[in-house]
CSV table of C-alpha atoms and ligand atoms in Angstrom, one decimal:
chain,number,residue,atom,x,y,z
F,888,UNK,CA,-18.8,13.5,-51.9
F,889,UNK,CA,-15.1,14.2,-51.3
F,890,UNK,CA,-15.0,16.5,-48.3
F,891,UNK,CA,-12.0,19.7,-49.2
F,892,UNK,CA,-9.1,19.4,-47.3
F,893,UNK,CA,-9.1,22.4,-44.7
F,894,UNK,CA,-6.7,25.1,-45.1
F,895,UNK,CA,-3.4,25.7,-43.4
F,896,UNK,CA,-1.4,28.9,-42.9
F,897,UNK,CA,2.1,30.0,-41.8
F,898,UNK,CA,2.2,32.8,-39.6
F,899,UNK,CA,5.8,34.2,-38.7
F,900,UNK,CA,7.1,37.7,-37.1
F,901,UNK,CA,10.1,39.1,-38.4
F,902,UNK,CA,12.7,42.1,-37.8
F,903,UNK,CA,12.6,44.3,-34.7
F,904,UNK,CA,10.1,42.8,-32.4
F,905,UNK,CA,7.8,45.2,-31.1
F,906,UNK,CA,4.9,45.5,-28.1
F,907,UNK,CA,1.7,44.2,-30.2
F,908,UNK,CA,3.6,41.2,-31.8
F,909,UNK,CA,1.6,38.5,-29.6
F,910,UNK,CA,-1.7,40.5,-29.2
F,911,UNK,CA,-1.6,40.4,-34.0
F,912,UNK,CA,-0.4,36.2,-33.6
F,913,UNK,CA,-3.2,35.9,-31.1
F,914,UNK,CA,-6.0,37.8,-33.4
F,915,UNK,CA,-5.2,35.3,-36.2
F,916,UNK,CA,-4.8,32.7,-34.4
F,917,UNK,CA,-8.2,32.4,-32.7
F,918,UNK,CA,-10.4,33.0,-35.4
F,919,UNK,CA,-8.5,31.1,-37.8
F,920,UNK,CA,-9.4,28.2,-35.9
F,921,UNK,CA,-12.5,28.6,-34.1
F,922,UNK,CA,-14.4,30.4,-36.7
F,923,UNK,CA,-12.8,29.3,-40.3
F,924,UNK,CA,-11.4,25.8,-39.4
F,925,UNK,CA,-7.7,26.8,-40.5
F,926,UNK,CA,-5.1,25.6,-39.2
F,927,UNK,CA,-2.0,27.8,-38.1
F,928,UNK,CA,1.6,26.9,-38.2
F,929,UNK,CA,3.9,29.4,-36.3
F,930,UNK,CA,7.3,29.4,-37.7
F,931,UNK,CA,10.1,30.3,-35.8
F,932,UNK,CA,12.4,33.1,-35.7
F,933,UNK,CA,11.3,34.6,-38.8
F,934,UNK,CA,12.3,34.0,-42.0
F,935,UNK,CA,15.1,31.8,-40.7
F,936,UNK,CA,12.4,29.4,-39.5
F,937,UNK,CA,10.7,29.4,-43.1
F,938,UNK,CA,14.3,28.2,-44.1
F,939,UNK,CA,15.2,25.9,-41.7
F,940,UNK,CA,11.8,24.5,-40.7
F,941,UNK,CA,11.7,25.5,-37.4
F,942,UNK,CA,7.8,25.6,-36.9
F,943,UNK,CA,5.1,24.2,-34.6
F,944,UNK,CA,1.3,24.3,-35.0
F,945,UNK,CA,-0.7,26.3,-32.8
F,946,UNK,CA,-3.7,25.4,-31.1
F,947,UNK,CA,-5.7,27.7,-28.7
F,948,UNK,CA,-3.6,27.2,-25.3
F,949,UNK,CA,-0.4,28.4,-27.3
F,950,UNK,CA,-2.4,31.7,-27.5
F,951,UNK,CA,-4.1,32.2,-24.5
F,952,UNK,CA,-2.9,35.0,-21.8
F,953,UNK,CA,-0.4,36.8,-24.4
F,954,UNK,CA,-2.4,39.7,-25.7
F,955,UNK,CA,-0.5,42.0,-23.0
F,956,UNK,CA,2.8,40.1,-23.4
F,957,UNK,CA,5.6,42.1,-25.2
F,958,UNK,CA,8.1,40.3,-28.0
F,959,UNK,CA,6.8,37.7,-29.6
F,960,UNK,CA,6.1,34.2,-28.6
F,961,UNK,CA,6.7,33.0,-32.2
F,962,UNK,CA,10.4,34.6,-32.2
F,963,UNK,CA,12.2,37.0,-34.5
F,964,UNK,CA,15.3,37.8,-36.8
F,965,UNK,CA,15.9,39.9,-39.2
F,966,UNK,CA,17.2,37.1,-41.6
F,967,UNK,CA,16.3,36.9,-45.2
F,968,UNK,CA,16.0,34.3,-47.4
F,969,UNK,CA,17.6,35.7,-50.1
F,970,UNK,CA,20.6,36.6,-48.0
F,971,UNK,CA,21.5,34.4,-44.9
F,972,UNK,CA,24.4,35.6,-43.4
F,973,UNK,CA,28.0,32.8,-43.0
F,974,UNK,CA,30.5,33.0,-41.0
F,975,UNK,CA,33.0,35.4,-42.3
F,976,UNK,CA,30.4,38.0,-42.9
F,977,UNK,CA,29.2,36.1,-46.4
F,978,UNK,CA,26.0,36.0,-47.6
F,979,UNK,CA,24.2,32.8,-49.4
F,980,UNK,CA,21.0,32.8,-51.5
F,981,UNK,CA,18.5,30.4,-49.2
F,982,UNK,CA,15.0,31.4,-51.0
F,983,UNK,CA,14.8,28.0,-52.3
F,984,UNK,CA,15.0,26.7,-49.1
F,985,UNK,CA,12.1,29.2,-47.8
F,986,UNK,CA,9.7,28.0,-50.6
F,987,UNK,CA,10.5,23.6,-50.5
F,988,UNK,CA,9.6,24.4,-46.6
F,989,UNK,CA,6.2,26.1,-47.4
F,990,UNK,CA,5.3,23.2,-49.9
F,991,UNK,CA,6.1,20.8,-48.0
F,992,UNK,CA,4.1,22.0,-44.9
F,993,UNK,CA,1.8,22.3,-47.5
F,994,UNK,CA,0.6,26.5,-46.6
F,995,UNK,CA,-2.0,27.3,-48.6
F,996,UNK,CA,-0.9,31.3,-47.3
F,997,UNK,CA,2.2,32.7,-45.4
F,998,UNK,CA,1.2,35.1,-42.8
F,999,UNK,CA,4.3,38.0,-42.2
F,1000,UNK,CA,3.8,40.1,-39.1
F,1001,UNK,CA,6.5,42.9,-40.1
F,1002,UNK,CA,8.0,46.3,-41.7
F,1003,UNK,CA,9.7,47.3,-44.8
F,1004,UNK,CA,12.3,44.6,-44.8
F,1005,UNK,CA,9.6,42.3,-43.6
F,1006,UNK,CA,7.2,43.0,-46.6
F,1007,UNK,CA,9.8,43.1,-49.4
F,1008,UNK,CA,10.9,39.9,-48.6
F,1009,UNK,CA,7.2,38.5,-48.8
F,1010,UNK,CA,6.8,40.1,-52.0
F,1011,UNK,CA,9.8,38.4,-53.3
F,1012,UNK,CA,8.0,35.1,-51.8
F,1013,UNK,CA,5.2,36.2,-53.6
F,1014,UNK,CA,6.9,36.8,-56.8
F,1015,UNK,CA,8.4,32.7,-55.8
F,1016,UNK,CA,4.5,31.6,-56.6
F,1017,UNK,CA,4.0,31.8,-52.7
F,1018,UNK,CA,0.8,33.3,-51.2
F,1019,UNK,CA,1.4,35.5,-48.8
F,1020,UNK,CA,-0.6,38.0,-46.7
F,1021,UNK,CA,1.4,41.2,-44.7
F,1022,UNK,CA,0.5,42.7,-41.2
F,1023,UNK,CA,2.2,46.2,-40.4
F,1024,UNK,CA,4.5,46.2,-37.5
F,1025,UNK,CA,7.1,48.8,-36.1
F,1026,UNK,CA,7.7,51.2,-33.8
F,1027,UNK,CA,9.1,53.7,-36.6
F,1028,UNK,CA,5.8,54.0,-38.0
F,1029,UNK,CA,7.4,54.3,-41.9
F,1030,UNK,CA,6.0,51.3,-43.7
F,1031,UNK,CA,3.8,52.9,-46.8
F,1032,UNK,CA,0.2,52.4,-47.4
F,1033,UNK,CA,-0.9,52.7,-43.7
F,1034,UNK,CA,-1.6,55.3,-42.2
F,1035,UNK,CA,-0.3,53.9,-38.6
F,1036,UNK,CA,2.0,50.4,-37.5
F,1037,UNK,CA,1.2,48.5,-34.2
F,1038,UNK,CA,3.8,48.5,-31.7
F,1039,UNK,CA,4.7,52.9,-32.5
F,1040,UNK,CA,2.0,53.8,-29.8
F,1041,UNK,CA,3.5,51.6,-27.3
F,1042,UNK,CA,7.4,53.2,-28.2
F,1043,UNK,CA,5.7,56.8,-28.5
F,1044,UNK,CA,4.4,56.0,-24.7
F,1045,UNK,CA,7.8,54.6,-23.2
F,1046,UNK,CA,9.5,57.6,-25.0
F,1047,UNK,CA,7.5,60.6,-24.0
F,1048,UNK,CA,7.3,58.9,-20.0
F,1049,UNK,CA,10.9,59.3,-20.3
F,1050,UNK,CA,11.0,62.2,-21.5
F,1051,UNK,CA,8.7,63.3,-18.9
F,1052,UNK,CA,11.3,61.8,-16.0
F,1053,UNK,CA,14.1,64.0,-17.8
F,1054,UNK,CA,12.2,67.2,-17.5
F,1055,UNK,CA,12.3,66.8,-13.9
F,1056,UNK,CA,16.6,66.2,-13.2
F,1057,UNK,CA,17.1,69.1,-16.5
F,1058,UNK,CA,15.0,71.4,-14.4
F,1059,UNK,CA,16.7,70.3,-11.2
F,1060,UNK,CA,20.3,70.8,-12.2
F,1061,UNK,CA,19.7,73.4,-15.1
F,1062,UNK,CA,21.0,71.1,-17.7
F,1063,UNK,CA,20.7,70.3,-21.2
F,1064,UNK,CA,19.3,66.6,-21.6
F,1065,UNK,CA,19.4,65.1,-25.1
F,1066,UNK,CA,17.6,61.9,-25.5
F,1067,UNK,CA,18.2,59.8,-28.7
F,1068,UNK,CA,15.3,58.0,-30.1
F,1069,UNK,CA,14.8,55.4,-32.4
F,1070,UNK,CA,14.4,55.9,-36.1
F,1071,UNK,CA,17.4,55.5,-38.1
F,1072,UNK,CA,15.7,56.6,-41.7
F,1073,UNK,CA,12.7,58.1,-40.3
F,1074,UNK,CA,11.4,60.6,-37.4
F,1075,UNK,CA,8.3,59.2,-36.7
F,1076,UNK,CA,8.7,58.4,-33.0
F,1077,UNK,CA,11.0,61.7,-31.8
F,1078,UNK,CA,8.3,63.7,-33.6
F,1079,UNK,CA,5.0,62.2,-31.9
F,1080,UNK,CA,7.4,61.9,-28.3
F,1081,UNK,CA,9.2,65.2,-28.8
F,1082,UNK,CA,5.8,66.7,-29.3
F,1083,UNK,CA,4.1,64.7,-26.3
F,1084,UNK,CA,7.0,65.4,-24.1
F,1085,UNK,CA,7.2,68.6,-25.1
F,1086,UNK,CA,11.0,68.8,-26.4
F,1087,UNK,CA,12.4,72.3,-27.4
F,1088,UNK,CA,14.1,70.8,-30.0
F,1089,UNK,CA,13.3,67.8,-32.2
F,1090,UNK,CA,16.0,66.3,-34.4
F,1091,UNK,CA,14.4,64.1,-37.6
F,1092,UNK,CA,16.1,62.5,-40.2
F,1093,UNK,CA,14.0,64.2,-43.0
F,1094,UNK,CA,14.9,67.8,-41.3
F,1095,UNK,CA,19.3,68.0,-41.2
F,1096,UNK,CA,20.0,70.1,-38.6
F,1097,UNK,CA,21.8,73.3,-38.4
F,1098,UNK,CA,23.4,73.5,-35.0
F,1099,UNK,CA,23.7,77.1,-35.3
F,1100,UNK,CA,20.0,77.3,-35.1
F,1101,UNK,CA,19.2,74.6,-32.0
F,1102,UNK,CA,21.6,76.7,-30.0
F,1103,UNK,CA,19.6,80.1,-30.5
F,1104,UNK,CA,16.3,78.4,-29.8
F,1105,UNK,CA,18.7,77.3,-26.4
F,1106,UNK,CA,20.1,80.8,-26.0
F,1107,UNK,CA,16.7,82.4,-26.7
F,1108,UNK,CA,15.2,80.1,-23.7
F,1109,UNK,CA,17.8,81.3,-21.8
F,1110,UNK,CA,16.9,84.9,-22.4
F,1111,UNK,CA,13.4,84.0,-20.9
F,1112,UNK,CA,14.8,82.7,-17.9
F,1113,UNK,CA,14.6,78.7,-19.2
F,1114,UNK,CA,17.9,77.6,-18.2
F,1115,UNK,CA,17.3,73.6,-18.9
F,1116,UNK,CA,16.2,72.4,-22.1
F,1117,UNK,CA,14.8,68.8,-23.7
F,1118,UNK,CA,16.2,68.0,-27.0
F,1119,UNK,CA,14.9,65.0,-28.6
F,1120,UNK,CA,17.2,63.6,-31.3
F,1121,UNK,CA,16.2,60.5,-33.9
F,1122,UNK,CA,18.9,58.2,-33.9
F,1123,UNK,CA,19.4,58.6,-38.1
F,1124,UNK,CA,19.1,62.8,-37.4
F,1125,UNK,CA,22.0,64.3,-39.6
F,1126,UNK,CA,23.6,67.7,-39.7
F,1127,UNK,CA,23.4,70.1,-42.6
F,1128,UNK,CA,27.0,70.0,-42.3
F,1129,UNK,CA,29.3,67.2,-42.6
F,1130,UNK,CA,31.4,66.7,-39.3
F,1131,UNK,CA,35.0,68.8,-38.3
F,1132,UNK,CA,38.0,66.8,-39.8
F,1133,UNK,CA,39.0,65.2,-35.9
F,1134,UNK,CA,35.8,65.9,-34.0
F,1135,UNK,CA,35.6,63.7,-31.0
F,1136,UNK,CA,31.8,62.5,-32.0
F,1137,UNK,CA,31.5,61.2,-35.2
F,1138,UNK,CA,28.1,60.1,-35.6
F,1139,UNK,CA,25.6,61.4,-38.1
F,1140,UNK,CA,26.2,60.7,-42.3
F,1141,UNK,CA,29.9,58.8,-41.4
F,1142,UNK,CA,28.3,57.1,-38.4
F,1143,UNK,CA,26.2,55.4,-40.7
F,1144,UNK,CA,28.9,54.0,-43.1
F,1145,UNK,CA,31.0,52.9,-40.0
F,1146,UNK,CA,28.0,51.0,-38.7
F,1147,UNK,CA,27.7,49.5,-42.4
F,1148,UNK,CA,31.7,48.4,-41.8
F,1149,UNK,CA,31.3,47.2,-38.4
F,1150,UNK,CA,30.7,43.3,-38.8
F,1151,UNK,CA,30.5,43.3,-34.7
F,1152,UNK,CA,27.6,42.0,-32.7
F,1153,UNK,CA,27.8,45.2,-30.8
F,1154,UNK,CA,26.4,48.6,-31.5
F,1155,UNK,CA,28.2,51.0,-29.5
F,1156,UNK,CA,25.9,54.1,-27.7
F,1157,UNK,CA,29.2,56.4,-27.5
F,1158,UNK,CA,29.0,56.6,-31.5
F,1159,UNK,CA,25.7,58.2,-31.1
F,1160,UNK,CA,24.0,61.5,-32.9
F,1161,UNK,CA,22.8,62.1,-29.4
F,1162,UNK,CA,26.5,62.3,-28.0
F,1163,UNK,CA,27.5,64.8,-31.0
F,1164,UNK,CA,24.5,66.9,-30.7
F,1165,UNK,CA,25.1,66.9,-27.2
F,1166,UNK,CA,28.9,67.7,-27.6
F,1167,UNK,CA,28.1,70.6,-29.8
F,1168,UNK,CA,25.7,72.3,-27.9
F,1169,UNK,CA,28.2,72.6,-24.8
F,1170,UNK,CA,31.3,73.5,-27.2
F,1171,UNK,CA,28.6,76.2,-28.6
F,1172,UNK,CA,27.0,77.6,-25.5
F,1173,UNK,CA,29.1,76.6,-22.3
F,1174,UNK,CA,26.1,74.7,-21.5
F,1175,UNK,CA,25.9,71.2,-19.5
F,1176,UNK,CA,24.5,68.8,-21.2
F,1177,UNK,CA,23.7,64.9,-20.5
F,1178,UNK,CA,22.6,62.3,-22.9
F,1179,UNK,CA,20.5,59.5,-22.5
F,1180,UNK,CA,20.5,56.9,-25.4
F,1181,UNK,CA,16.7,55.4,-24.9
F,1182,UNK,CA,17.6,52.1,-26.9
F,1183,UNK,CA,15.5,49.3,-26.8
F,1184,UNK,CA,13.7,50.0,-24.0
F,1185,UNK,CA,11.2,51.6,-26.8
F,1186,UNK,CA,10.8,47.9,-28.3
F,1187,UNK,CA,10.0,46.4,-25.1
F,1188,UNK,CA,7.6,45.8,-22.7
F,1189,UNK,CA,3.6,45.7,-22.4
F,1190,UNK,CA,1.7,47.3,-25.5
F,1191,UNK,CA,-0.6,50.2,-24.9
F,1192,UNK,CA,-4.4,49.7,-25.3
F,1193,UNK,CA,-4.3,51.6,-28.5
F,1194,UNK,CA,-1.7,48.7,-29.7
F,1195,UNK,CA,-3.8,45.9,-28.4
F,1196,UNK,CA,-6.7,46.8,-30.5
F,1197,UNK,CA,-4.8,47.9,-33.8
F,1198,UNK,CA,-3.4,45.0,-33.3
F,1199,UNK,CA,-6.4,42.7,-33.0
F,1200,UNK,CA,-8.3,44.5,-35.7
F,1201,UNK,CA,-5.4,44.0,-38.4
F,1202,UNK,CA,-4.8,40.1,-37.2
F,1203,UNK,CA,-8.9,39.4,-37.9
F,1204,UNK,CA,-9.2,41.2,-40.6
F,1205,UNK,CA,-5.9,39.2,-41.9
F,1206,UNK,CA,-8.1,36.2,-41.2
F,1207,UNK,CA,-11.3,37.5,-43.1
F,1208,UNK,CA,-8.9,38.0,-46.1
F,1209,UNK,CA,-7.7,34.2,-45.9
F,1210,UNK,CA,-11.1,33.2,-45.6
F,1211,UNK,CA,-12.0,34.6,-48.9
F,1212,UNK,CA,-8.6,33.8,-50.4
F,1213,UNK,CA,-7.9,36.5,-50.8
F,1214,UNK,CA,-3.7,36.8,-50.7
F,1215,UNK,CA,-0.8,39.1,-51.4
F,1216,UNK,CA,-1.7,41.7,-49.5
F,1217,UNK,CA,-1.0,44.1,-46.8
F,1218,UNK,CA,-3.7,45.1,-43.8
F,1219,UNK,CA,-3.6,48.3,-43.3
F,1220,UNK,CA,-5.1,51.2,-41.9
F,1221,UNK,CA,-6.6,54.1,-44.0
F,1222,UNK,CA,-8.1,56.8,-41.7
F,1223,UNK,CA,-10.7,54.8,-39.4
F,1224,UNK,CA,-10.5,51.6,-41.8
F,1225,UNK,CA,-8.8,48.7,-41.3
F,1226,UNK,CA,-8.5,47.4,-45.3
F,1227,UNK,CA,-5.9,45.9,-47.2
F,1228,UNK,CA,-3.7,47.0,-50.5
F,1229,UNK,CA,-1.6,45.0,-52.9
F,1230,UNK,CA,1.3,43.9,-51.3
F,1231,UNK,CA,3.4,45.6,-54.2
F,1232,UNK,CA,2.6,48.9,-53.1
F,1233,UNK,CA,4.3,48.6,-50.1
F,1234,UNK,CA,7.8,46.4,-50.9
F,1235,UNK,CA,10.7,49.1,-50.7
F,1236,UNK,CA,9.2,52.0,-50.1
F,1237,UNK,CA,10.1,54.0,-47.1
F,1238,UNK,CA,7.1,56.0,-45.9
F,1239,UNK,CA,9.1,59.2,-44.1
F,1240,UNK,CA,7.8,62.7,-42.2
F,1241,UNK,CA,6.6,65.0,-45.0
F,1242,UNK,CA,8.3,68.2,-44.3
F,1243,UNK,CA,4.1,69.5,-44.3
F,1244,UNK,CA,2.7,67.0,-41.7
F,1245,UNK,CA,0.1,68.9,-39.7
F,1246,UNK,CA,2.5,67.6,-36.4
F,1247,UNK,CA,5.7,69.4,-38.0
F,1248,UNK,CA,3.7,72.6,-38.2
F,1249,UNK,CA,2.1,72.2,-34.7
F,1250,UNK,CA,5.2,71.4,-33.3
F,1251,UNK,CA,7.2,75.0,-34.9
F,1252,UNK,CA,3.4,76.8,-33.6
F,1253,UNK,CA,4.4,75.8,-30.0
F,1254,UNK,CA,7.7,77.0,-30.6
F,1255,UNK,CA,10.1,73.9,-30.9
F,1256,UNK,CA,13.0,73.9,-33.0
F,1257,UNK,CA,13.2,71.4,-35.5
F,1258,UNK,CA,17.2,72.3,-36.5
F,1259,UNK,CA,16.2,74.0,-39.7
X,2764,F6P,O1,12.6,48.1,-35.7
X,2764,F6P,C1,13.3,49.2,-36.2
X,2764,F6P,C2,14.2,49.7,-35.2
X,2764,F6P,O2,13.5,50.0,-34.1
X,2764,F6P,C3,15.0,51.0,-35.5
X,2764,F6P,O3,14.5,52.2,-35.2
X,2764,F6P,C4,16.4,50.7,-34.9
X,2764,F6P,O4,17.4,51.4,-35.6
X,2764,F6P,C5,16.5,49.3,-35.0
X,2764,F6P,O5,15.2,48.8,-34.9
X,2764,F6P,C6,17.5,48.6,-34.1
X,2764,F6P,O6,17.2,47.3,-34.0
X,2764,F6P,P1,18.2,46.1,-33.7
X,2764,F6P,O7,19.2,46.6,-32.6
X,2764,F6P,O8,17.3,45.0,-33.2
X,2764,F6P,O9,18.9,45.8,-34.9
């Protein structure tokens, strides 16, 4: 009897890296091989790899001690096959490429550890005849279908310790401290940190904010003898207004477009939401203020425990779903389930703060300002 060839899978992260990466490429790994016999090709710096054929197959040792580790041993970009960028900021169609390498490592499942751009391009992989499988990663915490991402408790820990440390220096020096979080189309983060820290005012994308209002909540603190305040700003936060014709800060809505423009490397702090609110509230209130612009710091480091088991729950139950062939799909988390939806229910859709989220309304109970 002719014995079935055993199975092999791709496994690559891609976009943002965040704290839980390794701790997901570990929980497939290991059981893919010790318990199902599969073997596991890590492909390199995401979706670049799949097109250039950076990959290398991954035994046990490759695994071993990294659960803990922040990044991701496997490497990331945030590359596309359908748009690779050439010098001269043009862009050439390399999907082609992405699906002869597949074949001819001969993946019988292609395993994406990612977010929103992450999961649309496996769905257009999927759509290429390619079987693919998703795990939720990102700090923002706004792919759709699951209720929670790893690597967003780790960032909502970093955040809200340093938010914590600038309690502390606003108190000493009866300042204004804004701190600019990540989240450029969503508020998960500044809401859960600006809660945890307890921020008197949290800036969210989904909420555009009327500086007129922050500054009462400031003034009003004031009046009860606070005279330092904690506002936590997402980096994509807007105003409801669009900015003075020759304001010194110029982030928000134009920000954005002059980001877009900006075919540099570098992404400059100084053009930040965080330095306009910032600039605002002293022009409003003759009030000091500092600004801290968190940055990466919330995609580094070790994960939190919380991460390290979301993480290990969605990488094996990735591998029970490639033992039963079962592909195109997204693990996910659904209240205390880890489960799985069609992978089509995620690609391109944004899953942002709805403006009744039981935190929004605990957040205005405790009396933060949420710019509105
Ligand atoms: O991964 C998402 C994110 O954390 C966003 O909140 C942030 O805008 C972005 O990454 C910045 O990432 P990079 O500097 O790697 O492009």
């Amino acid at each position: 009897m002719q014995r079935s060839r055993s199975r092999v899978v791709g496994i690559l992260t891609s976009g943002g890296d965040c704290p839980g990466l390794n701790a997901a490429i570990r929980a497939v790994v290991k059981p893919a091989i010790s318990n199902y016999h599969i073997e596991v090709i890590g492909i390199e710096k995401g979706f670049r790899g799949l097109v250039e054929n950076h990959s290398r197959v991954l035994h046990l040792p490759d695994v071993s001690g990294i659960l803990a580790v922040g990044g991701t041993i496997l490497g990331t970009s945030r590359e596309k096959p359908h748009r690779i960028p050439l010098p001269h900021g043009k862009t050439v169609d390399l999907t082609d490429r992405a699906v002869e390498t597949y074949h001819r490592l001969g993946l019988d499942c292609l395993v994406c550890l990612g977010g929103n751009g992450t999961h649309k391009v496996a769905y257009n992989l999927m759509t290429r005849g390619l079987n693919v499988l998703g795990l939720p990663k990102t700090i923002d915490n706004d792919l759709a279908e699951t209720d929670i991402t790893f690597g967003h408790d780790s960032a909502v820990s970093t955040a809200t310790e340093a938010i914590d440390r600038l309690h502390s220096t606003a108190e000493a020096h009866l300042r204004v401290m804004v701190i600019e979080l990540m989240g450029h189309k969503t508020g998960w983060l500044a809401l859960a940190a600006g809660v945890a820290g307890g921020a008197d005012v949290i800036l969210i994308p989904e909420i555009p904010y009327d500086i007129q209002s922050v500054c009462n909540n400031l003034k009003e603190r004031r009046r009860r003898g606070k005279w330092f305040s904690i506002v936590a700003v997402a980096e994509g936060a807007m105003p409801k207004e669009p900015p003075r014709p020759g304001a010194a800060a110029t982030a928000g809505k134009d920000d954005k477009k002059s980001k877009k423009k900006d075919k540099s490397l570098t992404r400059l702090p100084e053009t930040s939401i965080g330095s306009r609110v910032a600039q605002e509230i002293s022009e409003n209130l003759g009030i000091e203020t500092r600004v801290t612009v968190l940055g990466h710091l919330q995609r580094g480091g070790v994960p939190t425990p919380f991460d390290r088991i979301l993480a290990t729950r969605l990488g094996t139950h990735a591998v029970e779903l490639l033992a039963e062939g079962k592909y195109n799909r997204m693990v996910c988390v659904k209240g205390a389930e880890v489960t799985s939806v069609p992978i089509e229910q995620v690609a391109g859709k944004l899953k942002t703060v709805p403006l009744d989220h039981p935190l929004l309304l605990s957040a205005r109970q405790v009396g933060t300002n949420l710019g509105d």
